[in-house]
Coordinates of C-alpha atoms and ligand atoms in Angstrom, one line a residue:
X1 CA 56.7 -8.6 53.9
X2 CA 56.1 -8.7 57.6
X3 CA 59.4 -9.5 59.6
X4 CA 59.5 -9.9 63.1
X5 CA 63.2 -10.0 65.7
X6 CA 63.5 -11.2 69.3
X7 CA 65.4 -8.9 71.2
X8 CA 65.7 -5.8 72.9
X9 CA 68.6 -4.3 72.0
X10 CA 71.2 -1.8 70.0
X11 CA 71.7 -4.9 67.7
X12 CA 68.3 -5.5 67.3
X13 CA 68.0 -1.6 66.5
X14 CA 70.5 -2.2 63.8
X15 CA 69.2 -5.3 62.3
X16 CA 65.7 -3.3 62.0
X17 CA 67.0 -0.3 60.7
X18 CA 68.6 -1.9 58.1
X19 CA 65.9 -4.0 57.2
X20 CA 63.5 -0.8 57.3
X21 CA 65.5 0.1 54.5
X22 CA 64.5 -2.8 51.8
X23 CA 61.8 -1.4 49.6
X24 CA 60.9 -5.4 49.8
X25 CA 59.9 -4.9 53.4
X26 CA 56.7 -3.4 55.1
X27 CA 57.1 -3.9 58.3
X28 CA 59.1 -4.7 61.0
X29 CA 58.0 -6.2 64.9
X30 CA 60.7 -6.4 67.4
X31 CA 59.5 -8.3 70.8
X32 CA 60.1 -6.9 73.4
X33 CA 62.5 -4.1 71.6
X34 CA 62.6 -0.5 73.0
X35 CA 60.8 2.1 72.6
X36 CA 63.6 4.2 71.0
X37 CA 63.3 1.8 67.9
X38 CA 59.9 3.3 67.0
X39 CA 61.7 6.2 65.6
X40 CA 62.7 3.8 62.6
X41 CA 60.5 3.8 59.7
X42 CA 58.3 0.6 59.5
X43 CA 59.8 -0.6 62.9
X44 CA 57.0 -1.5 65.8
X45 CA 57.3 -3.3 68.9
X46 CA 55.5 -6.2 70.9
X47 CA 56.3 -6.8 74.6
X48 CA 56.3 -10.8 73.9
X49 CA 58.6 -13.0 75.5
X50 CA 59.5 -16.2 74.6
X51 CA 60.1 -17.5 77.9
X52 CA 56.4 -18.6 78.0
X53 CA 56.5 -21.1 75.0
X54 CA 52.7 -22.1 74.2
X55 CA 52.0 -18.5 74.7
X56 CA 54.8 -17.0 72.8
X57 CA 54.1 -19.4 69.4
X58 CA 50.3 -19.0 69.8
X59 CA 51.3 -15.2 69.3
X60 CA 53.4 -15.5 66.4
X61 CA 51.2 -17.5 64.5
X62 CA 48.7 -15.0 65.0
X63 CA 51.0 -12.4 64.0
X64 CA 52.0 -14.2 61.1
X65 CA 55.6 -13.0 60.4
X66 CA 57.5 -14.2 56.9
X67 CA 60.3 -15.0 58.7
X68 CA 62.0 -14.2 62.3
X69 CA 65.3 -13.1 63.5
X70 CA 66.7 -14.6 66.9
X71 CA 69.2 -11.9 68.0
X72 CA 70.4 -12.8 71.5
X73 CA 71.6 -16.0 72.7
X74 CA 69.8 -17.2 75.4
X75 CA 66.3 -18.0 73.0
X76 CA 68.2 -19.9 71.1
X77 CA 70.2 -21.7 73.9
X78 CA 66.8 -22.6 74.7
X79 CA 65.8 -24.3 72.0
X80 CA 63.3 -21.4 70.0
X81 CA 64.3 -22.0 66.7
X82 CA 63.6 -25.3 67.0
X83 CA 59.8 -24.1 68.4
X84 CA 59.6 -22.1 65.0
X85 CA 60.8 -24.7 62.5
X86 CA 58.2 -27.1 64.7
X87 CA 55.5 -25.0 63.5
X88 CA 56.8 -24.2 60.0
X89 CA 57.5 -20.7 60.6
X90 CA 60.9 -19.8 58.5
X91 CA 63.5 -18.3 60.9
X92 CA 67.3 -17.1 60.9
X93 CA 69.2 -18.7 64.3
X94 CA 70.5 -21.7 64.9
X95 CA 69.1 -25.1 66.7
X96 CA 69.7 -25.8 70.2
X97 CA 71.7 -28.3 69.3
X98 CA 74.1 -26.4 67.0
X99 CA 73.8 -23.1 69.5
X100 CA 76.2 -24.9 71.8
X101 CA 79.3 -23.8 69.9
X102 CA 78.1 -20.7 72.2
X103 CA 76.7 -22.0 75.2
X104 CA 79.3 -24.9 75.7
X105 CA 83.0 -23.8 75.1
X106 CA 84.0 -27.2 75.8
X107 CA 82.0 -28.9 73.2
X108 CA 83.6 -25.8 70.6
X109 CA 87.0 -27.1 72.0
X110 CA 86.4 -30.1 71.0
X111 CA 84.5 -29.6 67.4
X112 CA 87.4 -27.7 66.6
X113 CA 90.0 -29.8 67.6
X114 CA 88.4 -32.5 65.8
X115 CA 88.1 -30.6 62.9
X116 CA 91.4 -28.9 62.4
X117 CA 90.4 -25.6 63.2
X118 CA 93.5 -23.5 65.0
X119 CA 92.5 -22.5 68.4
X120 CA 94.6 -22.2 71.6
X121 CA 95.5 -26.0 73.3
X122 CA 93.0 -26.0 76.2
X123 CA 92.5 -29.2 79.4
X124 CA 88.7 -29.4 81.1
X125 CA 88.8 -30.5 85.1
X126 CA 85.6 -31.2 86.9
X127 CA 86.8 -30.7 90.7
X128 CA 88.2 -27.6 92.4
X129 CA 91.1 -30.4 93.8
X130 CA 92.3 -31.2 90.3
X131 CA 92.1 -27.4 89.3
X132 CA 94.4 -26.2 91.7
X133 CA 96.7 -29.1 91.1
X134 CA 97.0 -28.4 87.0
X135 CA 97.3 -24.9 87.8
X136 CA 100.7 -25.5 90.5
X137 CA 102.1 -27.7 87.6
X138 CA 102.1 -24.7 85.2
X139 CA 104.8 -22.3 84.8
X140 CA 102.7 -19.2 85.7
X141 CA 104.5 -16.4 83.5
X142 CA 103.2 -18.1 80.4
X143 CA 99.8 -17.3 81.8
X144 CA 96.3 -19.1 81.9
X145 CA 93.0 -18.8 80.6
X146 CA 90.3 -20.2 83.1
X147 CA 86.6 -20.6 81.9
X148 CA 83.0 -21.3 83.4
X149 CA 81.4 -24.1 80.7
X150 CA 78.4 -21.9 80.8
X151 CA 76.3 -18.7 78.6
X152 CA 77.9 -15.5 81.2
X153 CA 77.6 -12.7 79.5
X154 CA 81.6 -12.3 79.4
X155 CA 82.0 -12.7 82.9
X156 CA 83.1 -16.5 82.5
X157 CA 86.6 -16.0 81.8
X158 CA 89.5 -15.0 83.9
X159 CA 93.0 -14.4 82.1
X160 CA 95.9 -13.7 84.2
X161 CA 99.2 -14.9 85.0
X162 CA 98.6 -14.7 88.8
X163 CA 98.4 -18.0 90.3
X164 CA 95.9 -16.9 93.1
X165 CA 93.7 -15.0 90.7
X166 CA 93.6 -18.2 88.9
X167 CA 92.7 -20.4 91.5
X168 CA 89.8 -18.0 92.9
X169 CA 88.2 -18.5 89.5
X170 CA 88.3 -22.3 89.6
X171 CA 86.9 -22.0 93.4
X172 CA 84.2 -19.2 92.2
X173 CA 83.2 -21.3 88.8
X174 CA 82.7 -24.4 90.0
X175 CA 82.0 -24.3 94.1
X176 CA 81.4 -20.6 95.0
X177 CA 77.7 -20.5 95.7
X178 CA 77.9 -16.7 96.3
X179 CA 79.4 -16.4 92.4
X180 CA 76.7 -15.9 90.0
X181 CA 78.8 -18.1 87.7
X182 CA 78.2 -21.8 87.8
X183 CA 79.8 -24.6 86.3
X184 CA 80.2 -28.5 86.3
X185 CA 83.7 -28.2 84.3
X186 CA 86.6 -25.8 84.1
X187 CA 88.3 -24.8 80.7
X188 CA 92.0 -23.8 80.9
X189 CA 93.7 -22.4 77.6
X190 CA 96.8 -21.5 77.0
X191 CA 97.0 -17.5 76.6
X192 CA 97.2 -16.4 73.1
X193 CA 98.8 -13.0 72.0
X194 CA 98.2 -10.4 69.4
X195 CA 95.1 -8.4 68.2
X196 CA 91.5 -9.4 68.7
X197 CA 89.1 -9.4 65.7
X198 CA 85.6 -10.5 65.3
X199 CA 84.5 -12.1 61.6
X200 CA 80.9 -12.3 61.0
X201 CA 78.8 -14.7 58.1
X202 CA 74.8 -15.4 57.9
X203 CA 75.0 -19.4 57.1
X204 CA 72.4 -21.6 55.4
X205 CA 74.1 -25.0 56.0
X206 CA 77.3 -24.6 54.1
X207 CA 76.6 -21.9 51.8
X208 CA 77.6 -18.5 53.9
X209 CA 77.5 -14.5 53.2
X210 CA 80.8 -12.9 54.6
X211 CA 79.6 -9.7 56.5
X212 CA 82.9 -8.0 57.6
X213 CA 85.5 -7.5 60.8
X214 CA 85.2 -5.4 63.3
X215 CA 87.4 -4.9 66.5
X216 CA 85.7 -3.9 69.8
X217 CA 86.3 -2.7 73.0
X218 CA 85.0 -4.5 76.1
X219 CA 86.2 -2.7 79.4
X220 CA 84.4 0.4 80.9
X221 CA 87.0 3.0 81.1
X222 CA 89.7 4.6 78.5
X223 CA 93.2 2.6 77.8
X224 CA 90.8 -1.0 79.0
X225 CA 90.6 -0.3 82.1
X226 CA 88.1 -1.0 84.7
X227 CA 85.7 -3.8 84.3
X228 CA 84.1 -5.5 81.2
X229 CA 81.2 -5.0 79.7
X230 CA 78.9 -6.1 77.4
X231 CA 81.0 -3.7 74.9
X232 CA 81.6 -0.1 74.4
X233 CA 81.7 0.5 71.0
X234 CA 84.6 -0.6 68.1
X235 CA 85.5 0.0 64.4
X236 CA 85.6 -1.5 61.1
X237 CA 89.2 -2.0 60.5
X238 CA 90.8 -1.1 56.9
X239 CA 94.0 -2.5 55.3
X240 CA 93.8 -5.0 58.1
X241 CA 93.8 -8.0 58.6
X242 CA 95.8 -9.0 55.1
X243 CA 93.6 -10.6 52.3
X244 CA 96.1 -13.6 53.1
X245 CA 94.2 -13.5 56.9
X246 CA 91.0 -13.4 55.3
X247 CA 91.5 -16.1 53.4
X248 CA 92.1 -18.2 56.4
X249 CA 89.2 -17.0 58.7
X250 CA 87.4 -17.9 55.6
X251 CA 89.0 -21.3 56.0
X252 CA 87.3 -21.3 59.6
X253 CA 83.9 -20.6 58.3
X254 CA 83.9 -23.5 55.8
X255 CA 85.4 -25.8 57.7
X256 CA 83.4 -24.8 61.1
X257 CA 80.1 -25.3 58.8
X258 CA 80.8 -28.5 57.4
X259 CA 81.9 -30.1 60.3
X260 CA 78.4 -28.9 61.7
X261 CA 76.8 -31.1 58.6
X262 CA 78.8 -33.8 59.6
X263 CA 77.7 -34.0 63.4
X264 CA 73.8 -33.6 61.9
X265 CA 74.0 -30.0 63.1
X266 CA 73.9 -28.2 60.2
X267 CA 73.7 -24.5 61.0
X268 CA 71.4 -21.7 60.0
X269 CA 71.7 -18.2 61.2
X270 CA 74.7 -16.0 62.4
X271 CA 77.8 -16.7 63.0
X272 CA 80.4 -14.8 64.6
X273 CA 84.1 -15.5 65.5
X274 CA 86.1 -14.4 67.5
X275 CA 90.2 -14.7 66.8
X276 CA 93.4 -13.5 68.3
X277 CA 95.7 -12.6 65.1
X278 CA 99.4 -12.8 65.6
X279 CA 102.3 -12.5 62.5
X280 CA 99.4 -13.3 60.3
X281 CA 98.6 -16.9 62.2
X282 CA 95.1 -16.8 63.7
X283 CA 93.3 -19.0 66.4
X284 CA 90.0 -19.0 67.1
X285 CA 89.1 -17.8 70.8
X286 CA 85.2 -18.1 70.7
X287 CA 82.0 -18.8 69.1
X288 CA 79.2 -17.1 69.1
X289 CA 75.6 -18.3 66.9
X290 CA 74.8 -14.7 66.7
X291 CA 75.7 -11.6 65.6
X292 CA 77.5 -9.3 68.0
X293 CA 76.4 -6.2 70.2
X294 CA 77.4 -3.6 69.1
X295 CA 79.3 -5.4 66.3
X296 CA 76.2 -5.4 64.7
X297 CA 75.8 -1.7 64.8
X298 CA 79.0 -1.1 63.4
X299 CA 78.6 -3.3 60.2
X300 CA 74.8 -2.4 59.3
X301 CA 75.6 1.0 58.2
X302 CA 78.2 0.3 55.8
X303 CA 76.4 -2.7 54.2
X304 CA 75.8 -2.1 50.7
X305 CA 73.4 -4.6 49.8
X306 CA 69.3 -5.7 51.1
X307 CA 70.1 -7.5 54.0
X308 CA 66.3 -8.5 53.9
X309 CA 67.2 -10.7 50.8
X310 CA 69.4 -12.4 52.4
X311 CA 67.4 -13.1 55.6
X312 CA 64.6 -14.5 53.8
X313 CA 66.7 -17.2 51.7
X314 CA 69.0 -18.3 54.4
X315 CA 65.0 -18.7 56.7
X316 CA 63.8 -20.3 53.7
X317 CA 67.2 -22.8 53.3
X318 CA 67.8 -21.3 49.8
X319 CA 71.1 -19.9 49.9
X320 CA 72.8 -21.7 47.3
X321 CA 76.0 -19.7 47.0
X322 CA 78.6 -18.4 49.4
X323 CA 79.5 -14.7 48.7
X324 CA 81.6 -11.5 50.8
X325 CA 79.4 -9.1 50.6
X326 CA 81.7 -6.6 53.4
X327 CA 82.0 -3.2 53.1
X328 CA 85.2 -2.4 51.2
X329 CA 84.5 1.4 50.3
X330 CA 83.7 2.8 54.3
X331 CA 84.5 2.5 57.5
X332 CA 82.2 3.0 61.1
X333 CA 83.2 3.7 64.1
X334 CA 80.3 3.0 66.9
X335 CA 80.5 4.4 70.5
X336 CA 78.4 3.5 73.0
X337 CA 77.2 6.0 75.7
X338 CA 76.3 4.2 79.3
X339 CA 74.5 4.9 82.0
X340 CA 75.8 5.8 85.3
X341 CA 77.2 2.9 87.1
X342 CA 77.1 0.7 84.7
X343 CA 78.7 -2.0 84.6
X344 CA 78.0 -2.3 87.9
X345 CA 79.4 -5.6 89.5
X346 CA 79.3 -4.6 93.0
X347 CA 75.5 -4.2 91.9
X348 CA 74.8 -0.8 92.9
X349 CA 71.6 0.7 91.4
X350 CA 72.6 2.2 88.0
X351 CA 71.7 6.5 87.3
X352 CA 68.5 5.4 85.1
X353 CA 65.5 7.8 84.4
X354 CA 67.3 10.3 82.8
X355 CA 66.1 12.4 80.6
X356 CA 67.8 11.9 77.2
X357 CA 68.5 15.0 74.7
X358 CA 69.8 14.3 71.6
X359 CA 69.7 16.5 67.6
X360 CA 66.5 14.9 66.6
X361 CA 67.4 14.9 62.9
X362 CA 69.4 11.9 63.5
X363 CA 65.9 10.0 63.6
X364 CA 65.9 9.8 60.0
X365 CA 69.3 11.4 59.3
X366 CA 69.4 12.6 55.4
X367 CA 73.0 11.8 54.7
X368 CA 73.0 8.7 56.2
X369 CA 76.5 9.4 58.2
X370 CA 75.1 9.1 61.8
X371 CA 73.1 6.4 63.0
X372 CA 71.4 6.7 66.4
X373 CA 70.6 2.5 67.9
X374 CA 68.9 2.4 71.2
X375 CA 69.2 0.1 73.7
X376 CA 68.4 0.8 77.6
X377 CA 65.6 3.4 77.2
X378 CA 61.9 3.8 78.3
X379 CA 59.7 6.4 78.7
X380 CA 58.7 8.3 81.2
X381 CA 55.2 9.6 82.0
X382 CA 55.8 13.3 80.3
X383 CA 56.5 10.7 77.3
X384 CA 60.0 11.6 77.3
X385 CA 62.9 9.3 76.6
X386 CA 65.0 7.9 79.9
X387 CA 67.8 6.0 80.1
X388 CA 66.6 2.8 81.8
X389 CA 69.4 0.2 81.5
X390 CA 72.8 -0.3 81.4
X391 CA 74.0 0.4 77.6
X392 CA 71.5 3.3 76.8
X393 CA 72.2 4.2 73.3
X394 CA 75.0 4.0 70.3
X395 CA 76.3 6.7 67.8
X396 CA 77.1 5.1 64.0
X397 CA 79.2 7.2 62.4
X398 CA 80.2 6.5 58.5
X399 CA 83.4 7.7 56.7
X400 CA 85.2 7.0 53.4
X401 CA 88.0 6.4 56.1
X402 CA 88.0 5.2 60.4
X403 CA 89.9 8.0 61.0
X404 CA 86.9 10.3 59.3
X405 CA 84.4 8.2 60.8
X406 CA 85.6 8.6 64.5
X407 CA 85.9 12.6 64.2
X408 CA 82.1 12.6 63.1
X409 CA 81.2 10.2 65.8
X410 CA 83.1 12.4 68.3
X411 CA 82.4 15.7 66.9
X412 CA 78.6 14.7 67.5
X413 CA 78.5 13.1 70.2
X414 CA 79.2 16.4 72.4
X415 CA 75.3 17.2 71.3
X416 CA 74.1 14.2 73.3
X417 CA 72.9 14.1 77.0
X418 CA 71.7 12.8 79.9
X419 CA 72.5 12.5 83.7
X420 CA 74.9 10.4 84.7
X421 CA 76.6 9.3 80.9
X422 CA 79.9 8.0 80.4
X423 CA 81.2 6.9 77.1
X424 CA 84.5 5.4 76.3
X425 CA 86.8 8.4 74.3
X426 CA 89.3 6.4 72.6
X427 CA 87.1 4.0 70.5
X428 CA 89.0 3.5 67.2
X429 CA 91.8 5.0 68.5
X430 CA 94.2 2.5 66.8
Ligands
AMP501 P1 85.4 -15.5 75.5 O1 84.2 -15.3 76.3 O2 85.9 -16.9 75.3 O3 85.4 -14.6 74.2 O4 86.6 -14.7 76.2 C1 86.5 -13.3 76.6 C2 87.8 -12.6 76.3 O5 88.9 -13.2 77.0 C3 88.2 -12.6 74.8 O6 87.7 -11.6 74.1 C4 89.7 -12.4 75.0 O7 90.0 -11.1 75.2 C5 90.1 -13.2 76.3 N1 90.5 -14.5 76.0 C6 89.7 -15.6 75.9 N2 90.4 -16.8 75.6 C7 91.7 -16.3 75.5 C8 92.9 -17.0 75.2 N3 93.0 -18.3 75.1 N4 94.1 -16.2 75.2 C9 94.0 -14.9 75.5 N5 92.9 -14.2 75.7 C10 91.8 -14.9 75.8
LIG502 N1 80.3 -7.6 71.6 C1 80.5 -8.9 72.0 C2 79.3 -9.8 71.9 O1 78.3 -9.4 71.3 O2 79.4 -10.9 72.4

């Protein structure tokens, strides 16, 4: 079995590793991926891109995967999915069509309002005029969500109870030609309280695997502070949420899918919510149509099953039962360690070309506690490993407990270096 992943990243890092790991599975082609992934067992890379499309499926047919794995979302916001099944090539991601519970959060707003899913009450404007005058006719200490209608990395959303701050992101989203953001229509929500947690399933249609929960962290510095990122690491939590919230973000899942079916977008591939949990009610906040970053790294470890089983029936459409297959037993606590700089809005040049030293026995670590995913690495011409983007690297560690898990991950991660890194020291911190 020959399985090839789009992406570049510490997701696609996991996704590999785990897959590397099915006796089922030979090998493994991640295009572009890193270079750091090459330390995996089975795992190569391909610098492909699908941005050229006759070039890109002219490649994969010649490579001749059994299946493919989209993991980011701008392939399949564009449509590649759709390119694969085209050509009969089995794949895990969802159609353009159906990717837009992502890349339009009006069009989620509406799916789930019209199909009874919780989420927070929400009002789309199309003009910076009518913006400003919803956002005078609130009562400000309640607060306000504003949102770009468009894929920004997390930068599309500004939540505050400051009337100004509020109006500068309607002005910015839909009119500022400097903002990289750029929107035809605004998306206010009401502000929702409580705790954040992410759920994750592999659908085939309406049949679904549960995968687990995990909680991240998204700004740069310790307490949240400073800027978000793309996230800093995060936990699997344990003895939360109740078995009486599971049951309802399991609620989400079915529903979510079969209204999908009904709109003729039925959806293949990974789906991953994201919920704000308060006295055991929960709303959904967010889509996303793939798995999360570095969600994914936290989960893979702890999975106890062949993921690569799996992958192949829900690319093949022959998932015909919907089962949890979460880690009960352990926990994992990730942490993710950054470049200089990063996240660098004011777009200063990151400290890259570092570099990196690390306890090489973590490559192929025996025990299987501690779990090394690279992300933003090259090498350099000595052959050495550099940092070379903004998230560099992430530490897995595994523990019967989260509180055992983050003392590994912390006890170990004093052995890693390079110039310039910053990581977050109050991941799982709970
Ligand atoms: P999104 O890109 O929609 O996930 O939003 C990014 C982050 O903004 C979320 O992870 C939440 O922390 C926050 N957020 C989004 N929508 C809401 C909401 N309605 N109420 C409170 N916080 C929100
Ligand atoms: N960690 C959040 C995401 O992947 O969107």
């Amino acid at each position: 079995m020959k399985v090839l992943i789009l992406g570049s990243g510490g997701r696609e890092h996991a996704l590999a590793w785990k897959l590397s790991r099915s006796s089922k599975v030979d090998s493994i082609i991640v295009c572009p991926g890193n270079p750091g992934m090459e330390i995996t067992p089975k795992v190569s890379t391909d610098n492909l891109s699908w941005k050229e499309k006759d070039n890109f499926i002219k490649r994969i047919e010649q490579l001749n995967p059994d299946y493919v794995v989209i993991g980011p979302e701008d392939p399949l916001a564009n449509g590649v999915a759709d390119w694969l099944r085209e050509k009969k090539i089995p794949v895990v991601g969802p159609s353009a069509a159906a990717a837009k519970l992502e890349s339009s959060k009006i069009f989620a707003k509406n799916f789930m309002q019209k199909y009874d899913i919780p989420t927070a009450s929400f009002k789309t404007v199309g003009s910076v005029e009518e913006g400003y005058t919803y956002l005078e006719s609130l009562p400000m200490e309640k607060g306000i969500v504003v949102k770009a209608d468009a894929l920004a990395g997390g930068k599309g959303v500004v939540v505050t109870d400051k009337l100004d701050l509020a109006k500068s992101a309607v002005y910015d989203f839909l009119d500022n030609k400097d903002c990289s953001i750029s929107t035809k229509e605004i998306l206010f929500e009401e502000m929702l309280r409580g705790k954040e947690l992410s759920a994750f399933a592999l659908c085939d249609g309406t049949n679904y695997v549960t995968l687990g929960y995990a909680c991240d962290y998204k700004r740069v510095f310790d307490n949240d502070l400073g800027p978000n990122t793309g996230g800093m690491g995060g936990y699997q939590p344990q003895g939360w949420p109740s078995e009486s919230v599971k049951r309802k973000i399991d609620e989400v899942f079915r529903k979510t899918l079969l209204g999908m079916e009904k709109e003729g977008n039925t959806f293949n591939g990974f789906l991953f919510v994201g919920l704000m949990i308060e006295n055991e009610e929960i709303n959904v906040i967010e889509y996303n149509v793939r798995m999360g970053d570095p969600e994914t790294q936290i989960l893979m470890p702890t999975l106890n099953i062949d993921l690569h089983d799996y992958l192949k029936k829900v690319a093949n459409h022959s998932l015909n039962e919907s089962i949890d297959i979460s880690s009960k037993q352990k926990s994992c606590v990730h942490i993710v360690l950054t470049s200089g700089g990063y996240p660098s809005i004011d777009k200063t040049p990151l400290n890259t070309n570092n570099p990196i030293s690390y306890p090489v026995e973590y490559n192929d670590p025996t025990d299987g506690s501690i779990h090394l995913f690279f992300a933003g690495v090259n090498r350099n011409n000595k052959n050495e490993l550099v940092n070379s983007g903004g998230r560099v690297m992430g530490v897995s560690a595994v523990g019967s407990t989260t509180e055992e898990a983050k003392e590994l991950a912390y006890s170990q991660i004093k052995n890693f270096n390079f110039k310039g890194m910053h990581y977050r020291q109050d991941i799982a911190r709970i």
